[in-house]
Structure formats: C-alpha cells, structure tokens
Short mmCIF file of C-alpha atoms in Angstrom, two decimals:
data_model
loop_
_atom_site.label_atom_id
_atom_site.label_comp_id
_atom_site.label_asym_id
_atom_site.label_seq_id
_atom_site.Cartn_x
_atom_site.Cartn_y
_atom_site.Cartn_z
CA PRO A 1 -166.98 122.60 -29.85
CA GLY A 2 -171.95 117.60 -26.90
CA THR A 3 -172.60 117.44 -23.57
CA GLY A 4 -169.27 118.05 -21.88
CA PRO A 5 -168.90 120.62 -19.10
CA GLY A 6 -171.33 123.46 -19.84
CA GLN A 7 -171.73 122.13 -23.35
CA THR A 8 -175.42 121.64 -24.01
CA PRO A 9 -176.99 122.97 -27.19
CA GLY A 10 -179.32 125.84 -26.50
CA PRO A 11 -180.19 129.42 -27.28
CA HIS A 12 -177.12 130.85 -25.57
CA PHE A 13 -174.84 131.28 -28.55
CA GLY A 14 -173.03 134.57 -28.40
CA GLY A 15 -173.06 137.74 -26.41
CA SER A 16 -176.10 139.55 -25.18
CA GLY A 17 -178.45 140.30 -28.02
CA ALA A 18 -176.36 138.38 -30.56
CA SER A 19 -178.20 136.24 -33.07
CA ARG A 20 -176.95 132.72 -33.53
CA PRO A 21 -174.68 132.38 -36.60
CA GLN A 22 -175.91 129.72 -38.97
CA PRO A 23 -173.33 127.20 -40.26
CA ARG A 24 -173.34 126.07 -43.85
CA SER A 25 -175.18 122.79 -44.23
CA LEU A 26 -172.62 120.03 -44.01
CA LYS A 27 -175.09 117.15 -44.10
CA SER A 28 -175.11 116.36 -47.79
CA ALA A 29 -173.12 113.41 -49.05
CA ALA A 30 -171.77 115.61 -51.80
CA ARG A 31 -170.15 118.02 -49.34
CA PHE A 32 -168.74 115.13 -47.32
CA GLN A 33 -167.27 113.57 -50.45
CA ARG A 34 -165.66 116.79 -51.62
CA ARG A 35 -164.12 117.35 -48.21
CA ARG A 36 -162.85 113.76 -47.98
CA THR A 37 -161.22 113.69 -51.41
CA GLY A 38 -160.06 117.31 -51.43
CA PRO A 39 -156.44 118.45 -51.62
CA SER A 40 -153.91 117.15 -49.14
CA LEU A 41 -151.99 119.41 -46.82
CA PHE A 42 -148.50 118.60 -48.04
CA ASP A 43 -147.39 117.86 -51.59
CA ASP A 44 -145.33 114.85 -50.55
CA GLU A 45 -148.28 113.26 -48.76
CA PRO A 46 -151.01 112.65 -51.36
CA ASP A 47 -154.63 112.47 -50.34
CA ARG A 48 -155.75 108.99 -49.33
CA GLY A 49 -159.43 109.39 -50.09
CA GLU A 50 -161.01 107.19 -52.73
CA PRO A 51 -162.90 108.99 -55.50
CA ASP A 52 -166.67 108.74 -55.63
CA PRO A 53 -167.68 106.91 -58.84
CA SER A 54 -170.12 109.70 -59.62
CA PRO A 55 -168.95 112.77 -57.74
CA PRO A 56 -170.97 115.97 -57.90
CA PRO A 57 -169.37 119.03 -59.47
CA SER A 58 -166.75 120.46 -57.14
CA PRO A 59 -166.58 124.16 -56.38
CA ALA A 60 -163.74 126.25 -57.72
CA PRO A 61 -160.64 125.78 -55.56
CA VAL A 62 -159.97 128.41 -52.97
CA ALA A 63 -156.45 129.50 -53.81
CA ALA A 64 -156.28 133.15 -52.87
CA ALA A 65 -154.22 134.13 -49.85
CA PRO A 66 -156.13 135.52 -46.89
CA VAL A 67 -156.72 139.24 -46.92
CA ALA A 68 -155.94 141.01 -43.65
CA ARG A 69 -158.67 143.21 -42.23
CA ASP A 70 -156.24 145.16 -40.09
CA ALA A 71 -152.72 146.19 -40.98
CA ASP A 72 -150.03 144.24 -39.16
CA PRO A 73 -149.66 146.27 -35.96
CA HIS A 74 -146.27 147.39 -34.76
CA VAL A 75 -145.42 145.32 -31.70
CA ALA A 76 -143.22 147.04 -29.17
CA ALA A 77 -139.89 145.27 -28.75
CA GLY A 78 -139.24 146.01 -25.08
CA GLU A 79 -141.27 144.94 -22.07
CA LYS A 80 -142.04 148.48 -20.95
CA GLY A 81 -143.10 149.38 -24.49
CA LYS A 82 -145.53 146.45 -24.41
CA ALA A 83 -146.81 147.61 -21.01
CA ARG A 84 -147.47 151.11 -22.36
CA ASP A 85 -149.33 149.57 -25.31
CA ILE A 86 -151.51 147.69 -22.81
CA LEU A 87 -152.33 150.90 -20.95
CA ASP A 88 -153.11 152.77 -24.19
CA ALA A 89 -155.36 149.95 -25.39
CA VAL A 90 -157.27 149.81 -22.10
CA ARG A 91 -157.84 153.57 -22.18
CA ALA A 92 -159.08 153.36 -25.78
CA LEU A 93 -161.42 150.49 -24.89
CA LYS A 94 -162.85 152.42 -21.95
CA ALA A 95 -163.49 155.44 -24.18
CA VAL A 96 -165.30 153.31 -26.78
CA GLU A 97 -167.44 151.60 -24.16
CA ALA A 98 -168.24 154.83 -22.31
CA GLY A 99 -169.43 156.38 -25.56
CA GLY A 100 -171.49 153.35 -26.55
CA ARG A 101 -170.05 153.57 -30.05
CA GLU A 102 -167.79 151.74 -32.49
CA ALA A 103 -164.06 152.33 -32.35
CA THR A 104 -162.53 154.92 -34.67
CA ALA A 105 -159.72 153.96 -37.03
CA ASP A 106 -157.13 155.41 -34.64
CA GLU A 107 -158.67 153.56 -31.70
CA ARG A 108 -158.69 150.31 -33.64
CA ALA A 109 -154.99 150.78 -34.35
CA THR A 110 -154.36 151.33 -30.64
CA LEU A 111 -156.44 148.28 -29.70
CA ALA A 112 -154.56 146.19 -32.29
CA ARG A 113 -151.27 146.85 -30.48
CA PHE A 114 -152.55 145.22 -27.28
CA PRO A 115 -149.99 142.42 -26.77
CA GLY A 116 -151.75 140.50 -24.01
CA PHE A 117 -150.50 140.40 -20.45
CA GLY A 118 -148.34 137.29 -20.85
CA PRO A 119 -145.14 138.99 -22.07
CA VAL A 120 -145.04 141.41 -19.10
CA ALA A 121 -146.94 139.50 -16.39
CA LEU A 122 -143.92 139.10 -14.11
CA SER A 123 -143.24 142.84 -14.20
CA LEU A 124 -146.56 144.66 -14.62
CA PHE A 125 -148.12 142.89 -11.64
CA PRO A 126 -146.51 142.80 -8.19
CA ASN A 127 -144.72 139.67 -7.06
CA PRO A 128 -147.43 137.40 -5.61
CA THR A 129 -145.20 136.46 -2.65
CA SER A 130 -143.58 139.75 -1.69
CA GLY A 131 -146.20 142.11 -3.10
CA ARG A 132 -143.41 144.23 -4.62
CA TYR A 133 -142.72 145.35 -8.17
CA LYS A 134 -139.39 144.80 -9.92
CA ASP A 135 -138.48 148.49 -9.74
CA ALA A 136 -139.97 151.96 -9.43
CA GLY A 137 -140.62 152.22 -13.17
CA TRP A 138 -142.67 149.02 -13.18
CA GLN A 139 -144.46 150.11 -10.03
CA ALA A 140 -145.61 153.30 -11.76
CA LEU A 141 -146.88 151.34 -14.76
CA GLY A 142 -148.52 148.73 -12.55
CA GLU A 143 -150.28 151.34 -10.44
CA ASP A 144 -151.49 153.12 -13.59
CA LEU A 145 -153.00 149.85 -14.75
CA ARG A 146 -154.71 149.20 -11.43
CA ALA A 147 -156.10 152.74 -11.42
CA ILE A 148 -157.84 152.42 -14.79
CA LEU A 149 -159.26 148.93 -14.19
CA THR A 150 -162.06 147.85 -11.93
CA ALA A 151 -161.26 145.31 -9.23
CA ASP A 152 -162.92 142.55 -11.29
CA GLU A 153 -161.04 143.52 -14.46
CA TYR A 154 -157.73 143.54 -12.62
CA ALA A 155 -158.39 140.14 -11.09
CA SER A 156 -159.39 138.71 -14.50
CA ALA A 157 -156.20 140.02 -16.07
CA LYS A 158 -154.04 138.48 -13.33
CA ARG A 159 -155.79 135.08 -13.68
CA THR A 160 -155.05 134.78 -17.39
CA THR A 161 -151.61 136.36 -17.58
CA PHE A 162 -149.53 133.24 -18.06
CA THR A 163 -151.57 131.85 -20.94
CA ALA A 164 -152.11 135.19 -22.73
CA PHE A 165 -149.51 135.14 -25.49
CA TYR A 166 -150.66 136.14 -28.94
CA THR A 167 -149.84 134.88 -32.39
CA ALA A 168 -147.40 136.15 -34.99
CA PRO A 169 -149.23 137.25 -38.17
CA VAL A 170 -147.09 134.96 -40.34
CA VAL A 171 -148.32 131.96 -38.35
CA ALA A 172 -151.97 133.01 -38.52
CA ASP A 173 -151.66 133.56 -42.28
CA ALA A 174 -150.17 130.08 -42.72
CA LEU A 175 -153.07 128.45 -40.87
CA TYR A 176 -155.62 130.33 -42.97
CA ALA A 177 -153.81 129.28 -46.15
CA ALA A 178 -153.98 125.66 -44.97
CA LEU A 179 -157.71 125.94 -44.28
CA ALA A 180 -158.27 127.27 -47.80
CA ARG A 181 -156.09 124.55 -49.33
CA LEU A 182 -158.03 121.90 -47.46
CA GLY A 183 -161.33 123.09 -48.87
CA THR A 184 -162.83 125.32 -46.18
CA PRO A 185 -165.56 127.37 -47.90
CA PRO A 186 -165.01 131.13 -48.13
CA ASP A 187 -168.16 131.84 -46.09
CA ALA A 188 -167.42 129.21 -43.44
CA LEU A 189 -168.55 129.48 -39.85
CA VAL A 190 -165.30 129.30 -37.87
CA LEU A 191 -164.70 128.65 -34.18
CA GLU A 192 -161.74 130.28 -32.48
CA PRO A 193 -161.33 128.97 -28.92
CA GLY A 194 -159.27 131.42 -26.91
CA CYS A 195 -159.49 134.31 -29.37
CA GLY A 196 -157.64 136.83 -27.20
CA ALA A 197 -157.87 140.39 -28.47
CA GLY A 198 -158.40 139.30 -32.07
CA SER A 199 -155.02 138.51 -33.61
CA PHE A 200 -156.54 135.75 -35.76
CA LEU A 201 -159.69 137.71 -36.54
CA ALA A 202 -157.46 140.48 -37.88
CA ARG A 203 -155.91 138.14 -40.47
CA ALA A 204 -159.10 136.44 -41.68
CA ALA A 205 -160.36 136.77 -45.24
CA PRO A 206 -163.60 138.68 -45.74
CA GLY A 207 -166.58 136.33 -45.79
CA LEU A 208 -165.52 134.07 -42.94
CA ARG A 209 -167.86 134.22 -39.96
CA PHE A 210 -166.54 133.70 -36.44
CA VAL A 211 -167.54 132.61 -33.00
CA GLY A 212 -164.65 133.58 -30.73
CA VAL A 213 -164.41 132.54 -27.09
CA GLU A 214 -162.17 134.41 -24.66
CA GLN A 215 -162.00 134.07 -20.88
CA ASP A 216 -160.22 137.34 -20.09
CA SER A 217 -162.69 140.21 -19.92
CA LEU A 218 -160.33 142.89 -21.26
CA SER A 219 -159.01 140.83 -24.17
CA GLY A 220 -162.49 139.71 -25.15
CA ARG A 221 -163.89 143.24 -25.02
CA ILE A 222 -161.02 144.49 -27.15
CA ALA A 223 -161.83 141.80 -29.71
CA LYS A 224 -165.50 142.85 -29.62
CA ALA A 225 -164.55 146.50 -30.15
CA ARG A 226 -162.25 145.65 -33.06
CA PHE A 227 -164.62 143.18 -34.75
CA PRO A 228 -168.24 144.02 -33.81
CA ALA A 229 -169.66 141.96 -36.71
CA HIS A 230 -168.49 138.70 -35.13
CA ASP A 231 -169.80 136.77 -32.14
CA VAL A 232 -167.15 137.19 -29.44
CA ARG A 233 -168.12 135.47 -26.20
CA ILE A 234 -166.43 136.46 -22.96
CA GLU A 235 -166.42 133.26 -20.94
CA GLY A 236 -164.27 130.27 -20.20
CA PHE A 237 -164.14 127.78 -23.04
CA GLN A 238 -165.24 125.06 -20.63
CA ASP A 239 -168.46 127.05 -20.08
CA SER A 240 -169.25 127.60 -23.77
CA ARG A 241 -172.32 125.73 -24.97
CA LEU A 242 -171.39 124.74 -28.50
CA PRO A 243 -173.44 122.31 -30.58
CA ASP A 244 -171.76 119.20 -31.90
CA GLY A 245 -171.13 119.56 -35.62
CA GLY A 246 -171.90 123.27 -35.68
CA PHE A 247 -168.73 124.64 -37.32
CA ASP A 248 -167.03 124.37 -40.70
CA ALA A 249 -163.55 125.04 -39.29
CA VAL A 250 -161.54 125.69 -36.14
CA VAL A 251 -158.52 127.98 -36.08
CA GLY A 252 -156.41 129.58 -33.38
CA ASN A 253 -153.66 129.31 -30.80
CA VAL A 254 -154.88 127.27 -27.84
CA PRO A 255 -153.65 128.18 -24.34
CA PHE A 256 -151.09 126.17 -22.45
CA ALA A 257 -150.91 125.94 -18.65
CA ASP A 258 -150.33 123.41 -15.88
CA LEU A 259 -154.04 122.72 -15.59
CA LYS A 260 -156.33 119.78 -16.37
CA LEU A 261 -160.01 119.89 -17.28
CA GLU A 262 -162.56 117.10 -17.64
CA HIS A 263 -164.07 116.42 -21.04
CA ARG A 264 -166.55 113.56 -21.43
CA GLY A 265 -165.05 111.50 -18.66
CA ARG A 266 -161.39 112.23 -19.44
CA LYS A 267 -158.99 114.50 -17.59
CA LEU A 268 -157.05 116.39 -20.24
CA ALA A 269 -154.29 118.98 -20.15
CA LEU A 270 -155.62 122.47 -20.92
CA HIS A 271 -154.35 122.58 -24.51
CA ASP A 272 -155.63 119.06 -25.23
CA TYR A 273 -159.01 119.94 -23.70
CA PHE A 274 -159.31 122.80 -26.19
CA LEU A 275 -158.50 120.46 -29.09
CA ALA A 276 -160.93 117.75 -27.95
CA LYS A 277 -163.85 120.11 -27.41
CA SER A 278 -163.11 121.85 -30.72
CA ILE A 279 -163.07 118.56 -32.63
CA ASP A 280 -166.49 117.78 -31.21
CA ALA A 281 -167.73 121.14 -32.48
CA LEU A 282 -166.60 120.45 -36.05
CA ALA A 283 -169.07 119.23 -38.65
CA PRO A 284 -168.05 116.05 -40.50
CA GLY A 285 -165.60 117.12 -43.19
CA GLY A 286 -164.64 120.23 -41.21
CA VAL A 287 -160.98 121.12 -40.67
CA MET A 288 -159.10 122.18 -37.54
CA ALA A 289 -155.82 124.09 -37.94
CA VAL A 290 -154.34 125.32 -34.66
CA VAL A 291 -151.17 126.13 -32.78
CA THR A 292 -150.62 123.93 -29.75
CA SER A 293 -147.87 122.94 -27.33
CA HIS A 294 -145.55 120.22 -28.63
CA PHE A 295 -146.71 118.13 -25.67
CA THR A 296 -149.94 117.35 -27.55
CA LEU A 297 -147.90 115.16 -29.91
CA ASP A 298 -144.87 114.36 -27.75
CA LYS A 299 -146.32 113.23 -24.44
CA GLN A 300 -146.06 109.49 -23.77
CA ASN A 301 -149.67 109.34 -22.52
CA THR A 302 -151.67 108.80 -25.71
CA ALA A 303 -155.17 109.42 -24.27
CA ALA A 304 -155.66 112.85 -25.86
CA ARG A 305 -154.33 111.73 -29.25
CA GLU A 306 -156.56 108.65 -29.16
CA TYR A 307 -159.60 110.84 -28.47
CA LEU A 308 -158.79 112.97 -31.51
CA ALA A 309 -157.93 109.95 -33.69
CA ASP A 310 -161.28 108.30 -32.91
CA ARG A 311 -163.07 111.29 -34.42
CA ALA A 312 -160.80 112.92 -36.97
CA ASP A 313 -158.00 112.21 -39.42
CA PHE A 314 -154.58 113.59 -38.53
CA LEU A 315 -153.49 115.45 -41.67
CA GLY A 316 -150.02 116.47 -40.59
CA ALA A 317 -148.07 118.88 -38.42
CA ILE A 318 -145.26 121.42 -38.56
CA ARG A 319 -142.95 121.97 -35.59
CA LEU A 320 -141.94 125.62 -35.25
CA PRO A 321 -138.67 127.05 -33.96
CA SER A 322 -138.68 128.02 -30.29
CA ASP A 323 -138.31 131.68 -31.25
CA ALA A 324 -141.36 131.71 -33.55
CA PHE A 325 -143.22 133.83 -30.98
CA LYS A 326 -140.24 135.76 -29.66
CA ARG A 327 -141.67 139.07 -30.84
CA GLU A 328 -144.86 138.29 -28.93
CA GLY A 329 -142.87 137.67 -25.74
CA THR A 330 -142.45 133.90 -25.36
CA ALA A 331 -140.04 131.17 -26.44
CA VAL A 332 -141.59 127.69 -26.48
CA VAL A 333 -141.74 124.66 -28.77
CA THR A 334 -145.07 124.69 -30.59
CA ASP A 335 -146.70 122.76 -33.42
CA LEU A 336 -149.14 123.63 -36.14
CA VAL A 337 -151.50 120.65 -36.22
CA PHE A 338 -154.18 119.80 -38.78
CA PHE A 339 -157.19 117.49 -38.52
CA ARG A 340 -160.27 116.70 -40.62
CA LYS A 341 -163.43 115.47 -38.86
CA ARG A 342 -164.56 112.10 -40.24
CA ILE A 343 -168.02 111.20 -41.45
CA PRO A 344 -169.65 108.71 -39.03
CA GLY A 345 -168.67 105.20 -40.13
CA GLU A 346 -165.84 106.38 -42.38
CA PRO A 347 -162.54 104.51 -41.89
CA ALA A 348 -159.57 106.44 -40.52
CA ARG A 349 -157.13 107.89 -43.05
CA HIS A 350 -154.36 109.40 -40.96
CA ALA A 351 -151.35 110.94 -42.72
CA ASP A 352 -149.28 108.54 -40.60
CA PRO A 353 -150.90 105.83 -38.43
CA ASP A 354 -147.83 106.04 -36.16
CA TRP A 355 -148.70 109.58 -35.09
CA LEU A 356 -150.24 108.15 -31.92
CA ALA A 357 -146.85 106.82 -30.75
CA THR A 358 -143.59 108.38 -29.60
CA ASP A 359 -139.92 107.44 -29.64
CA THR A 360 -137.00 108.37 -27.44
CA VAL A 361 -134.24 110.20 -29.29
CA ASP A 362 -130.86 111.52 -28.24
CA VAL A 363 -130.51 115.31 -28.17
CA ASP A 364 -127.13 116.58 -27.03
CA GLY A 365 -126.62 113.48 -24.90
CA ALA A 366 -130.06 113.54 -23.29
CA ALA A 367 -132.98 111.23 -24.03
CA VAL A 368 -136.11 113.16 -25.05
CA THR A 369 -139.52 112.00 -26.28
CA VAL A 370 -140.55 112.92 -29.83
CA ASN A 371 -143.62 111.94 -31.81
CA ARG A 372 -142.97 109.30 -34.48
CA TYR A 373 -144.51 111.54 -37.13
CA PHE A 374 -141.60 113.97 -36.71
CA ARG A 375 -139.07 111.17 -36.24
CA ALA A 376 -140.00 109.90 -39.71
CA ARG A 377 -140.29 113.41 -41.23
CA PRO A 378 -137.48 115.64 -39.96
CA GLN A 379 -138.28 118.08 -42.78
CA MET A 380 -141.47 118.99 -40.89
CA VAL A 381 -139.35 120.35 -38.01
CA LEU A 382 -138.30 123.91 -38.86
CA GLY A 383 -134.99 123.76 -37.06
CA THR A 384 -132.63 121.54 -35.09
CA LEU A 385 -133.43 119.95 -31.74
CA SER A 386 -131.21 121.29 -28.97
CA ARG A 387 -130.88 121.16 -25.19
CA LYS A 388 -130.04 124.87 -25.05
CA ASP A 389 -132.55 127.41 -23.70
CA THR A 390 -135.08 124.80 -22.59
CA LEU A 391 -137.98 125.67 -20.30
CA TYR A 392 -138.04 122.24 -18.67
CA ALA A 393 -135.28 120.06 -17.24
CA ASP A 394 -136.22 117.14 -19.50
CA GLY A 395 -137.23 119.25 -22.47
CA TYR A 396 -135.63 120.58 -25.63
CA SER A 397 -135.73 123.61 -27.88
CA VAL A 398 -135.85 123.94 -31.65
CA VAL A 399 -133.12 126.17 -33.01
CA SER A 400 -134.15 127.84 -36.24
CA THR A 401 -132.13 127.02 -39.35
CA GLY A 402 -133.84 129.53 -41.63
CA ASP A 403 -135.81 132.75 -41.78
#
C-alpha cells in the first residue's frame, strides 16, 4: 500500500503458490537523493530539491517510451459489440483454466478485448427493480452470460459493474512516460490497485514487475491468464496486506463509487482510500501516477488531500476532457495526479502549496468548486469547463479543445 484494514505485513503476498516479489532497496541515502533531486514533471515547474554537495553518480536517465506487451486491442464501439466481447473473453478464460495451461496468442487477443462490465452494466444485467432486460436482444446476451458463469462469478460481476471501466492506452502510456521521467527504475516493483483485466499491464515496459490487485474474480483471472509472470491478487484492495514502503511506484486507474472505507482512523471516499493506502505502500522516493476522479482535488473537504500531503509531495496534475474514456464507455471528469513519497523528516516540496485548497468559479452562470492548482494553471486543464452533459446537478464537464 501499515496496519490499516487487512493491511498487516506477512507471508500472504500474491496468489496461491506465488513467491513474494522483492522490491529494489530504497533505503540508501544515495537513492533518496537521486529521487528527490530528479527531473520535474512539467518543464515550467522546475524541481525544488536542493542538490547534495557530494551526490553519488546518477544512473542514466530513463528516456525511452514504454513498450507495449500486447497490441492495442480493437474496442467494440457499440454496447452489444462490447457485450459479445465479454462473452468471448469469458469463454476463452474458461477454456484456458479447464486446460490448466497458458493462453494461446489468439486467446490472449480475445482476452485483451474484454472491456469490463461497466460500459454495458445497465443492459447486460436485468433491471434490479423489475428483473427485466431492456429488450429481447439484451435478454439473449444476458442469459448467455449467466449460463457460462457460476453463481458466484455472476454475483461478483454484478457487484463490480459500476466501477469497472478500463483505461485508454494513450492515458496509460502517458502515466508510464511520467514514471520514467520522474526516475522510476526500469526494473521497479510496481503496485497497481484495481488492475482490472490488465489494461495497464499490457502497456508496461519489459522489466517492470507488478503486484496487481483486483476485486472482480473474472477480471482478475483474465489478467492472470494474460500476464502469468506477474502477481495478480484477486481480492478487495481493503483486504490486501501490503507492507509499508514495499513498492517503487504505483500506477493505475482507481475506482470511483459512492462508497466510503476506513483507513487508519479516517473515513475516505473509495477513490481517496485507494490513493491513501497506495501512498503508504510506496517506499520513500517512490512515485505514484494514477487516474482518479476530479473530486480528489475538487472536494471542499480537505481531509484526503491532507493525508496525502503529510506523506508525499504533490508534483502536479492534468485534468482530462470528459470524453477521454468515451471509447471505454464512460464520460466523467478525471485527473492524472502525481506524487512522490517523502523521506522521513524531509520538508514538503509541493508543486503548489495551494493544492490543498479550492475556489469557487463561475461556469456558465453556476458556481462550481475547482482546486486552486487548476485555477492558477488553466493550461493543465485539457479543455473548457462547461455545464453541458454533467453527471451531477452541481457538477461540470470538460469539453475538449484538441485531439
């Protein structure tokens, strides 16, 4: 990620029979110093670290772009196309598991097209109130799904449907490029909380080693089948026992839902819980680069931001257009956020000390709350704030002004 919920160090670190991945040693002052005075995230915000008077030799910069392990899968445009991809992926997974073997290249391609249940949840499953499907076509698809899943698998899929949206490859690639720019070693041990079916694992450079945590049984098993060399753990993130300071980096797209979890005496929104527990899992000098709901930075309650700020430096953020994940089936305002875990006793060096606070701004005649970091840096918002196509009555969207 500690001793938060289910978070005690111990031998349980990975699936059955998995050996515990060993992180690079991050306990030398030299490594800390290199991480602290390494490159900054954005060219217009220079690094604020002070140079060591006698720094050790620094490693060669990591400048190469990440190399994808899997080709970018074709994602079906329509809802029913996505539903058929789900059915095909489940059948392929069942065949792999029944044979007790690794997936073939064709099966991996089929598994890679699994879009998650989020984009089609309201159609592929019957209405929870009426018990009816939208139409006969969806009923046929829904009944096919129920027929090939066990009762436990079906229930697991239904529980996680509304948080199971996956990540566009261009976004994953950008986060990996940021990790490299910020000095993450090429053989880093990386935590991905909420790894889904492996959309981030598919974009990782060779050499990176992963512990992925996924609550949904089907998604986690698909990730295992696609990437058997990594430690994919099928369990709720709140149940994962992760040692403090055990990881070089954290990457991923944390889930968002109307749910609060307790972490070390604080009740946090689901997405903020994932960030807080992940920060605790980072070694000093380690970097977290994740996609999160804009509410992490925009909410007026500063408790979650203060928890992060007490432990890590805020390096910056990029606000994405609302349609950044349209292909994956959702339209929400999200941020790419970046943090570096501080060495104990090191003073805070946030990119902007005001990132803890918010302001009220006018958007199309309505007052909305926006983090002061974005208020002072409109260039970090990849679009224009608008009241059109908002998910919440008091919310806003970001209309793209570019590609």
